[in-house]
């Protein structure tokens, strides 16, 4: 059993190592893809710069002092056209070089002249462009282009997809790392809890196993004493104690396993448990039950449920310091059965409503703090089962509530 725990933990370790490797590979891949995009952008800019330098440093036939040959009007015209064509090519290359920045060129009143890298839909294009211009205005201030005739043009633009990825990348990376850390944390907590459960179950089953031998011996001794001339009253009391030990061993053996779930009338089970506990607590403690007339059926193991009632009763008796009232109230709903346990003890502060169910929590100097933890484990091992502190007031008592799914047959 212990081997399985550590095997499972080892597998989880391998899984987390693989996830960590995947995160590193994904981060490197995404970084490399961004780097390649930036390299392409830089390459385009370098090519445009080289083209501009080529035009700037090209020999001007018209003004070169080393050229003494006079040119005809046709040659001058041809040179002029070639120069304009080269400049036009450079301008077009600069314009076409923008493959990532969404731009919209407008005149006054935001009348669109042209756009680039903006996916315009076929329907409602005008409304779409107006919305885009409004959006671009909130992102970046427009660039004003002065025209010779005094009319200005406005260039609205958005951040490129590459820039947005670069801006988002640290947040995405932090989110992935945070998610990985949280997953590792919850997996560690889950593995630790599973290990604790295994230890709990192993200890319980080992206790049941160790009790088996002396119980069998006691049963044999009781049967032997019946053949002797001994007062039958003593033998009956001994039989009760032996049967009690058998019940305790049976309960411990059922922890961690799937006990038989049979239809159980909760009202009847509470009544029997209350009668049993009434003779085993202080006479100053009054135990009563308010039960519905119709059966309140749930799928439950009777032995474990009686253990729950006994632990809750003992806990209430300790809280009342041996005197007071304990009341069991059963509410038979259409879908659930609600069981309230009310005591007149010292109460529980709201900050401890959940911690009292933790293993080891106790207010007694010599207590182990396992009673309520065991109750919670038993109740919540059944589908839809819940137990919690419904309400409490310091100095006046507390009310525990159990919720069990109703059985309809």
Protein backbone atom coordinates (compact mmCIF):
# COMPACT_ATOMS: atom_id res chain seq x y z
CA UNK A 1 0.00 0.00 0.00
CA UNK A 2 2.80 2.42 0.93
CA UNK A 3 4.65 1.47 -2.23
CA UNK A 4 1.69 2.59 -4.32
CA UNK A 5 1.74 6.00 -2.64
CA UNK A 6 5.35 6.65 -3.53
CA UNK A 7 4.94 5.18 -7.01
CA UNK A 8 2.12 7.66 -7.59
CA UNK A 9 4.22 10.51 -6.24
CA UNK A 10 7.08 9.48 -8.56
CA UNK A 11 4.75 9.54 -11.56
CA UNK A 12 3.57 13.02 -10.59
CA UNK A 13 7.20 14.12 -10.39
CA UNK A 14 7.80 12.89 -13.94
CA UNK A 15 4.65 14.65 -15.16
CA UNK A 16 5.69 17.97 -13.61
CA UNK A 17 9.17 17.65 -15.09
CA UNK A 18 7.61 17.11 -18.53
CA UNK A 19 5.30 20.11 -18.04
CA UNK A 20 8.27 22.25 -16.98
CA UNK A 21 10.22 21.14 -20.08
CA UNK A 22 7.20 21.91 -22.26
CA UNK A 23 6.92 25.42 -20.76
CA UNK A 24 10.61 26.07 -21.42
CA UNK A 25 10.37 24.77 -25.01
CA UNK A 26 7.21 26.79 -25.68
CA UNK A 27 8.84 29.92 -24.25
CA UNK A 28 11.97 29.46 -26.34
CA UNK A 29 9.92 28.74 -29.46
CA UNK A 30 7.73 31.81 -28.99
CA UNK A 31 10.77 33.98 -28.26
CA UNK A 32 12.50 32.68 -31.38
CA UNK A 33 9.43 33.36 -33.52
CA UNK A 34 9.28 36.94 -32.21
CA UNK A 35 13.00 37.32 -32.86
CA UNK A 36 12.57 36.12 -36.45
CA UNK A 37 9.74 38.59 -36.99
CA UNK A 38 11.89 41.40 -35.63
CA UNK A 39 14.79 40.24 -37.84
CA UNK A 40 12.52 40.41 -40.90
CA UNK A 41 11.42 43.92 -39.95
CA UNK A 42 15.04 44.97 -39.49
CA UNK A 43 15.96 43.41 -42.83
CA UNK A 44 13.22 45.39 -44.60
CA UNK A 45 14.36 48.62 -42.98
CA UNK A 46 17.98 47.89 -43.92
CA UNK A 47 17.01 47.27 -47.54
CA UNK A 48 15.11 50.57 -47.67
CA UNK A 49 18.08 52.35 -46.11
CA UNK A 50 20.45 50.77 -48.66
CA UNK A 51 18.16 51.82 -51.49
CA UNK A 52 18.10 55.40 -50.18
CA UNK A 53 21.88 55.46 -49.87
CA UNK A 54 22.17 54.13 -53.41
CA UNK A 55 20.07 57.04 -54.72
CA UNK A 56 21.94 59.54 -52.59
CA UNK A 57 25.39 58.44 -53.73
CA UNK A 58 24.51 57.82 -57.39
CA UNK A 59 26.43 60.17 -59.82
CA UNK A 60 24.23 63.03 -61.05
CA UNK A 61 24.81 63.42 -64.75
CA UNK A 62 23.24 66.81 -64.73
CA UNK A 63 25.50 68.42 -62.16
CA UNK A 64 28.65 66.28 -62.18
CA UNK A 65 31.69 68.54 -62.77
CA UNK A 66 33.65 65.69 -64.31
CA UNK A 67 31.18 65.26 -67.14
CA UNK A 68 31.93 67.78 -69.86
CA UNK A 69 29.74 66.25 -72.55
CA UNK A 70 26.70 68.40 -73.21
CA UNK A 71 23.36 66.52 -73.07
CA UNK A 72 20.53 66.88 -75.46
CA UNK A 73 17.04 67.82 -74.31
CA UNK A 74 15.91 64.21 -74.83
CA UNK A 75 18.75 62.91 -72.63
CA UNK A 76 17.90 65.40 -69.91
CA UNK A 77 14.25 64.37 -70.03
CA UNK A 78 15.18 60.70 -69.86
CA UNK A 79 17.47 61.27 -66.87
CA UNK A 80 14.76 63.22 -65.10
CA UNK A 81 12.20 60.45 -65.66
CA UNK A 82 14.66 57.79 -64.45
CA UNK A 83 15.34 59.76 -61.28
CA UNK A 84 11.64 60.24 -60.56
CA UNK A 85 10.99 56.57 -61.27
CA UNK A 86 13.76 55.53 -58.85
CA UNK A 87 12.38 57.84 -56.17
CA UNK A 88 8.86 56.53 -56.77
CA UNK A 89 10.10 52.94 -56.41
CA UNK A 90 11.73 53.86 -53.10
CA UNK A 91 8.54 55.48 -51.85
CA UNK A 92 6.46 52.48 -52.91
CA UNK A 93 8.94 50.14 -51.26
CA UNK A 94 8.68 52.12 -48.03
CA UNK A 95 4.87 51.99 -48.20
CA UNK A 96 4.80 48.29 -49.06
CA UNK A 97 7.34 47.62 -46.33
CA UNK A 98 4.63 48.22 -43.74
CA UNK A 99 3.20 44.71 -43.40
CA UNK A 100 2.26 44.78 -39.72
CA UNK A 101 1.16 48.27 -38.60
CA UNK A 102 -2.57 48.95 -39.22
CA UNK A 103 -2.93 52.47 -40.68
CA UNK A 104 -5.80 54.66 -41.92
CA UNK A 105 -5.09 57.83 -43.88
CA UNK A 106 -7.80 60.49 -43.65
CA UNK A 107 -8.47 64.07 -44.51
CA UNK A 108 -10.57 66.48 -42.46
CA UNK A 109 -13.79 65.15 -40.93
CA UNK A 110 -12.09 61.72 -40.88
CA UNK A 111 -12.89 60.96 -44.53
CA UNK A 112 -10.86 57.86 -45.37
CA UNK A 113 -8.39 58.09 -48.29
CA UNK A 114 -6.66 54.75 -47.86
CA UNK A 115 -5.87 52.08 -45.32
CA UNK A 116 -3.37 49.29 -44.84
CA UNK A 117 -3.32 46.12 -42.73
CA UNK A 118 -6.93 46.74 -41.69
CA UNK A 119 -9.30 43.91 -42.51
CA UNK A 120 -12.33 45.69 -43.88
CA UNK A 121 -15.54 43.62 -43.96
CA UNK A 122 -17.76 43.57 -47.00
CA UNK A 123 -20.82 44.70 -45.05
CA UNK A 124 -21.02 47.95 -43.07
CA UNK A 125 -17.52 48.97 -44.12
CA UNK A 126 -18.10 52.64 -43.40
CA UNK A 127 -19.30 52.02 -39.85
CA UNK A 128 -16.41 49.63 -39.33
CA UNK A 129 -13.86 52.26 -40.43
CA UNK A 130 -15.38 54.92 -38.18
CA UNK A 131 -15.14 52.56 -35.22
CA UNK A 132 -11.55 51.74 -36.14
CA UNK A 133 -10.58 55.42 -36.36
CA UNK A 134 -12.18 56.02 -32.96
CA UNK A 135 -10.26 53.04 -31.58
CA UNK A 136 -6.93 54.17 -33.11
CA UNK A 137 -7.38 57.64 -31.62
CA UNK A 138 -7.48 56.15 -28.12
CA UNK A 139 -4.31 54.15 -28.74
CA UNK A 140 -1.97 56.61 -30.49
CA UNK A 141 -2.04 60.30 -31.38
CA UNK A 142 -2.50 60.81 -35.16
CA UNK A 143 0.38 61.92 -37.36
CA UNK A 144 -0.43 65.17 -39.21
CA UNK A 145 0.80 65.35 -42.83
CA UNK A 146 1.06 68.86 -44.25
CA UNK A 147 -0.02 69.20 -47.92
CA UNK A 148 1.15 72.02 -50.20
CA UNK A 149 -2.34 73.37 -50.85
CA UNK A 150 -2.87 73.93 -47.12
CA UNK A 151 -5.05 70.86 -46.55
CA UNK A 152 -3.84 68.52 -43.83
CA UNK A 153 -4.02 64.73 -43.80
CA UNK A 154 -4.14 62.58 -40.70
CA UNK A 155 -2.55 59.16 -40.30
CA UNK A 156 -4.20 57.04 -37.62
CA UNK A 157 -2.40 53.87 -36.61
CA UNK A 158 -2.55 50.99 -34.18
CA UNK A 159 0.24 48.96 -32.57
CA UNK A 160 1.44 46.11 -34.73
CA UNK A 161 0.60 42.52 -33.88
CA UNK A 162 4.27 41.92 -33.18
CA UNK A 163 4.42 44.77 -30.67
CA UNK A 164 1.24 43.54 -28.99
CA UNK A 165 2.75 40.07 -28.68
CA UNK A 166 5.90 41.52 -27.19
CA UNK A 167 3.85 43.53 -24.69
CA UNK A 168 1.70 40.54 -23.77
CA UNK A 169 4.49 37.97 -23.65
CA UNK A 170 5.73 38.75 -20.09
CA UNK A 171 2.17 38.54 -18.74
CA UNK A 172 1.47 35.31 -20.59
CA UNK A 173 4.74 33.86 -19.37
CA UNK A 174 4.02 34.91 -15.78
CA UNK A 175 0.50 33.45 -16.04
CA UNK A 176 1.82 30.12 -17.30
CA UNK A 177 4.46 29.98 -14.58
CA UNK A 178 1.89 30.95 -11.93
CA UNK A 179 -0.52 28.27 -13.20
CA UNK A 180 2.27 25.71 -13.12
CA UNK A 181 3.22 26.68 -9.56
CA UNK A 182 -0.41 26.48 -8.43
CA UNK A 183 -0.85 23.12 -10.15
CA UNK A 184 2.31 21.85 -8.45
CA UNK A 185 1.10 23.19 -5.10
CA UNK A 186 -2.33 21.56 -5.33
CA UNK A 187 -0.80 18.32 -6.57
CA UNK A 188 1.59 18.34 -3.61
CA UNK A 189 -1.26 19.01 -1.19
CA UNK A 190 -3.36 16.29 -2.84
CA UNK A 191 -0.49 13.79 -2.68
CA UNK A 192 0.15 14.65 0.96
CA UNK A 193 -3.54 14.29 1.79
CA UNK A 194 -3.69 10.97 -0.03
CA UNK A 195 -0.68 9.79 1.94
CA UNK A 196 -2.30 10.88 5.20
CA UNK A 197 -5.46 9.03 4.23
CA UNK A 198 -3.46 5.90 3.48
CA UNK A 199 -1.74 6.12 6.86
CA UNK A 200 -5.10 6.73 8.56
CA UNK A 201 -6.70 3.77 6.83
CA UNK A 202 -3.69 1.55 7.45
CA UNK A 203 -3.65 2.39 11.15
CA UNK A 204 -7.41 1.73 11.45
CA UNK A 205 -7.24 -1.62 9.69
CA UNK A 206 -4.19 -2.65 11.68
CA UNK A 207 -6.05 -1.73 14.90
CA UNK A 208 -9.01 -3.86 13.81
CA UNK A 209 -6.65 -6.71 12.98
CA UNK A 210 -4.88 -6.51 16.34
CA UNK A 211 -8.22 -6.46 18.20
CA UNK A 212 -9.37 -9.58 16.40
CA UNK A 213 -7.20 -12.04 18.33
CA UNK A 214 -8.05 -10.94 21.91
CA UNK A 215 -11.75 -10.61 20.98
CA UNK A 216 -11.82 -14.18 19.69
CA UNK A 217 -10.09 -15.30 22.88
CA UNK A 218 -12.61 -13.41 25.04
CA UNK A 219 -15.53 -15.00 23.17
CA UNK A 220 -14.04 -18.43 23.86
CA UNK A 221 -13.57 -17.59 27.53
CA UNK A 222 -17.18 -16.40 27.85
CA UNK A 223 -18.43 -19.64 26.32
CA UNK A 224 -16.20 -21.61 28.69
CA UNK A 225 -17.44 -19.67 31.74
CA UNK A 226 -21.03 -20.46 30.77
CA UNK A 227 -20.29 -24.09 31.54
CA UNK A 228 -19.22 -23.19 35.06
CA UNK A 229 -21.28 -22.28 38.09
CA UNK A 230 -21.04 -18.48 37.66
CA UNK A 231 -23.66 -15.77 38.14
CA UNK A 232 -25.37 -15.24 34.76
CA UNK A 233 -25.62 -11.48 35.34
CA UNK A 234 -21.85 -11.16 35.18
CA UNK A 235 -21.71 -13.26 32.02
CA UNK A 236 -24.33 -11.08 30.31
CA UNK A 237 -22.35 -7.95 31.09
CA UNK A 238 -19.20 -9.61 29.79
CA UNK A 239 -21.02 -10.56 26.59
CA UNK A 240 -22.15 -6.95 26.13
CA UNK A 241 -18.58 -5.73 26.44
CA UNK A 242 -17.30 -8.38 24.04
CA UNK A 243 -19.98 -7.47 21.51
CA UNK A 244 -19.03 -3.84 21.96
CA UNK A 245 -15.42 -4.69 21.16
CA UNK A 246 -16.58 -6.58 18.08
CA UNK A 247 -18.53 -3.52 16.94
CA UNK A 248 -15.52 -1.24 17.46
CA UNK A 249 -13.23 -3.60 15.53
CA UNK A 250 -15.80 -3.83 12.74
CA UNK A 251 -15.96 -0.03 12.51
CA UNK A 252 -12.20 0.31 12.29
CA UNK A 253 -12.03 -2.36 9.60
CA UNK A 254 -14.54 -0.45 7.45
CA UNK A 255 -12.52 2.79 7.37
CA UNK A 256 -11.09 3.39 3.89
CA UNK A 257 -13.11 0.61 2.30
CA UNK A 258 -16.47 0.70 0.59
CA UNK A 259 -18.88 -0.50 3.27
CA UNK A 260 -22.21 -2.01 2.37
CA UNK A 261 -24.70 0.78 1.78
CA UNK A 262 -28.18 -0.38 2.65
CA UNK A 263 -31.40 1.61 3.10
CA UNK A 264 -31.35 2.88 6.67
CA UNK A 265 -34.10 4.63 8.58
CA UNK A 266 -32.12 7.48 10.12
CA UNK A 267 -34.80 8.18 12.71
CA UNK A 268 -34.68 4.62 14.02
CA UNK A 269 -30.87 4.55 14.01
CA UNK A 270 -30.69 7.81 15.98
CA UNK A 271 -33.26 6.55 18.45
CA UNK A 272 -31.28 3.36 19.12
CA UNK A 273 -27.97 5.25 19.45
CA UNK A 274 -29.48 7.83 21.79
CA UNK A 275 -30.89 5.09 24.03
CA UNK A 276 -27.49 3.41 24.10
CA UNK A 277 -25.60 6.61 24.92
CA UNK A 278 -28.13 7.75 27.56
CA UNK A 279 -27.01 4.96 29.90
CA UNK A 280 -23.31 5.71 29.33
CA UNK A 281 -23.13 9.44 30.04
CA UNK A 282 -23.63 11.53 33.14
CA UNK A 283 -27.17 11.49 34.62
CA UNK A 284 -27.04 15.29 34.39
CA UNK A 285 -27.01 15.07 30.59
CA UNK A 286 -30.41 14.75 28.95
CA UNK A 287 -30.44 13.28 25.42
CA UNK A 288 -33.63 13.69 23.39
CA UNK A 289 -34.67 13.28 19.75
CA UNK A 290 -37.30 15.06 17.63
CA UNK A 291 -38.02 12.60 14.86
CA UNK A 292 -40.51 12.71 11.97
CA UNK A 293 -43.36 10.23 11.85
CA UNK A 294 -42.51 8.93 8.38
CA UNK A 295 -39.25 6.98 7.78
CA UNK A 296 -36.23 9.06 6.73
CA UNK A 297 -34.39 6.63 4.47
CA UNK A 298 -30.79 7.05 3.29
CA UNK A 299 -28.16 4.68 1.92
CA UNK A 300 -25.82 4.27 4.88
CA UNK A 301 -23.88 1.68 6.83
CA UNK A 302 -25.63 1.39 10.19
CA UNK A 303 -22.51 0.53 12.17
CA UNK A 304 -20.61 3.57 10.91
CA UNK A 305 -23.58 5.90 11.36
CA UNK A 306 -24.01 4.81 14.99
CA UNK A 307 -20.31 5.61 15.43
CA UNK A 308 -21.01 9.10 14.11
CA UNK A 309 -23.83 9.62 16.62
CA UNK A 310 -21.69 8.35 19.47
CA UNK A 311 -18.80 10.68 18.59
CA UNK A 312 -21.09 13.70 18.26
CA UNK A 313 -22.74 12.86 21.57
CA UNK A 314 -19.39 12.49 23.34
CA UNK A 315 -18.19 15.75 21.83
CA UNK A 316 -21.35 17.53 23.06
CA UNK A 317 -21.00 16.02 26.56
CA UNK A 318 -17.39 17.28 26.74
CA UNK A 319 -18.48 20.75 25.55
CA UNK A 320 -21.16 20.85 28.27
CA UNK A 321 -18.70 19.59 30.93
CA UNK A 322 -21.03 16.75 31.95
CA UNK A 323 -24.34 18.57 32.28
CA UNK A 324 -26.90 20.00 29.88
CA UNK A 325 -29.17 19.00 27.01
CA UNK A 326 -28.43 17.29 23.70
CA UNK A 327 -31.19 17.26 21.10
CA UNK A 328 -31.26 15.41 17.77
CA UNK A 329 -33.66 16.93 15.26
CA UNK A 330 -34.37 15.18 11.94
CA UNK A 331 -35.97 17.03 9.00
CA UNK A 332 -37.27 14.81 6.23
CA UNK A 333 -36.99 16.76 2.95
CA UNK A 334 -37.95 15.63 -0.55
CA UNK A 335 -34.33 15.27 -1.68
CA UNK A 336 -32.30 15.32 1.52
CA UNK A 337 -32.45 14.36 5.15
CA UNK A 338 -31.19 17.04 7.54
CA UNK A 339 -29.96 16.02 11.00
CA UNK A 340 -29.27 18.79 13.52
CA UNK A 341 -27.40 18.07 16.75
CA UNK A 342 -27.99 20.80 19.33
CA UNK A 343 -26.15 21.10 22.65
CA UNK A 344 -26.11 23.62 25.48
CA UNK A 345 -22.32 23.66 25.83
CA UNK A 346 -19.77 26.45 25.76
CA UNK A 347 -20.15 27.07 22.02
CA UNK A 348 -17.66 27.52 19.17
CA UNK A 349 -16.26 30.75 17.77
CA UNK A 350 -16.93 31.34 14.04
CA UNK A 351 -13.21 31.29 13.27
CA UNK A 352 -13.11 27.63 14.33
CA UNK A 353 -16.17 26.36 12.46
CA UNK A 354 -13.96 24.53 9.94
CA UNK A 355 -10.80 23.87 11.93
CA UNK A 356 -12.60 21.75 14.52
CA UNK A 357 -12.90 19.00 11.88
CA UNK A 358 -9.13 18.90 11.30
CA UNK A 359 -7.25 15.89 12.71
CA UNK A 360 -5.52 16.74 15.98
CA UNK A 361 -7.77 19.69 16.86
CA UNK A 362 -8.98 19.36 20.45
CA UNK A 363 -9.76 21.57 23.46
CA UNK A 364 -9.18 18.74 25.93
CA UNK A 365 -5.82 18.37 27.66
CA UNK A 366 -5.71 14.61 27.02
CA UNK A 367 -7.68 14.45 23.78
CA UNK A 368 -6.43 13.18 20.42
CA UNK A 369 -8.67 15.41 18.32
CA UNK A 370 -9.85 12.59 16.04
CA UNK A 371 -13.57 12.33 16.89
CA UNK A 372 -14.97 15.08 14.67
CA UNK A 373 -12.40 14.35 11.97
CA UNK A 374 -13.61 10.75 11.89
CA UNK A 375 -17.25 11.92 11.78
CA UNK A 376 -16.49 14.16 8.80
CA UNK A 377 -14.69 11.36 6.95
CA UNK A 378 -17.59 8.95 7.44
CA UNK A 379 -20.35 11.39 6.47
CA UNK A 380 -18.55 12.83 3.44
CA UNK A 381 -17.60 9.38 2.14
CA UNK A 382 -21.24 9.00 1.06
CA UNK A 383 -22.55 10.74 -2.08
CA UNK A 384 -23.94 14.15 -1.16
CA UNK A 385 -22.95 13.80 2.51
CA UNK A 386 -22.01 16.96 4.41
CA UNK A 387 -21.44 17.97 8.01
CA UNK A 388 -20.73 21.46 9.30
CA UNK A 389 -21.39 23.84 12.17
CA UNK A 390 -24.77 25.38 11.39
CA UNK A 391 -24.60 28.01 14.11
CA UNK A 392 -23.10 28.60 17.53
CA UNK A 393 -23.03 31.16 20.29
CA UNK A 394 -20.32 31.35 22.91
CA UNK A 395 -21.66 30.27 26.28
CA UNK A 396 -24.99 29.04 24.90
CA UNK A 397 -24.17 26.03 22.73
CA UNK A 398 -23.69 24.89 19.14
CA UNK A 399 -25.63 23.17 16.38
CA UNK A 400 -24.02 20.67 14.03
CA UNK A 401 -25.87 19.83 10.82
CA UNK A 402 -25.56 16.67 8.70
CA UNK A 403 -26.95 16.50 5.17
CA UNK A 404 -27.58 13.11 3.59
CA UNK A 405 -29.08 12.30 0.22
CA UNK A 406 -32.52 10.76 0.62
CA UNK A 407 -33.16 7.25 -0.63
CA UNK A 408 -36.37 6.80 -2.65
CA UNK A 409 -36.05 3.11 -3.40
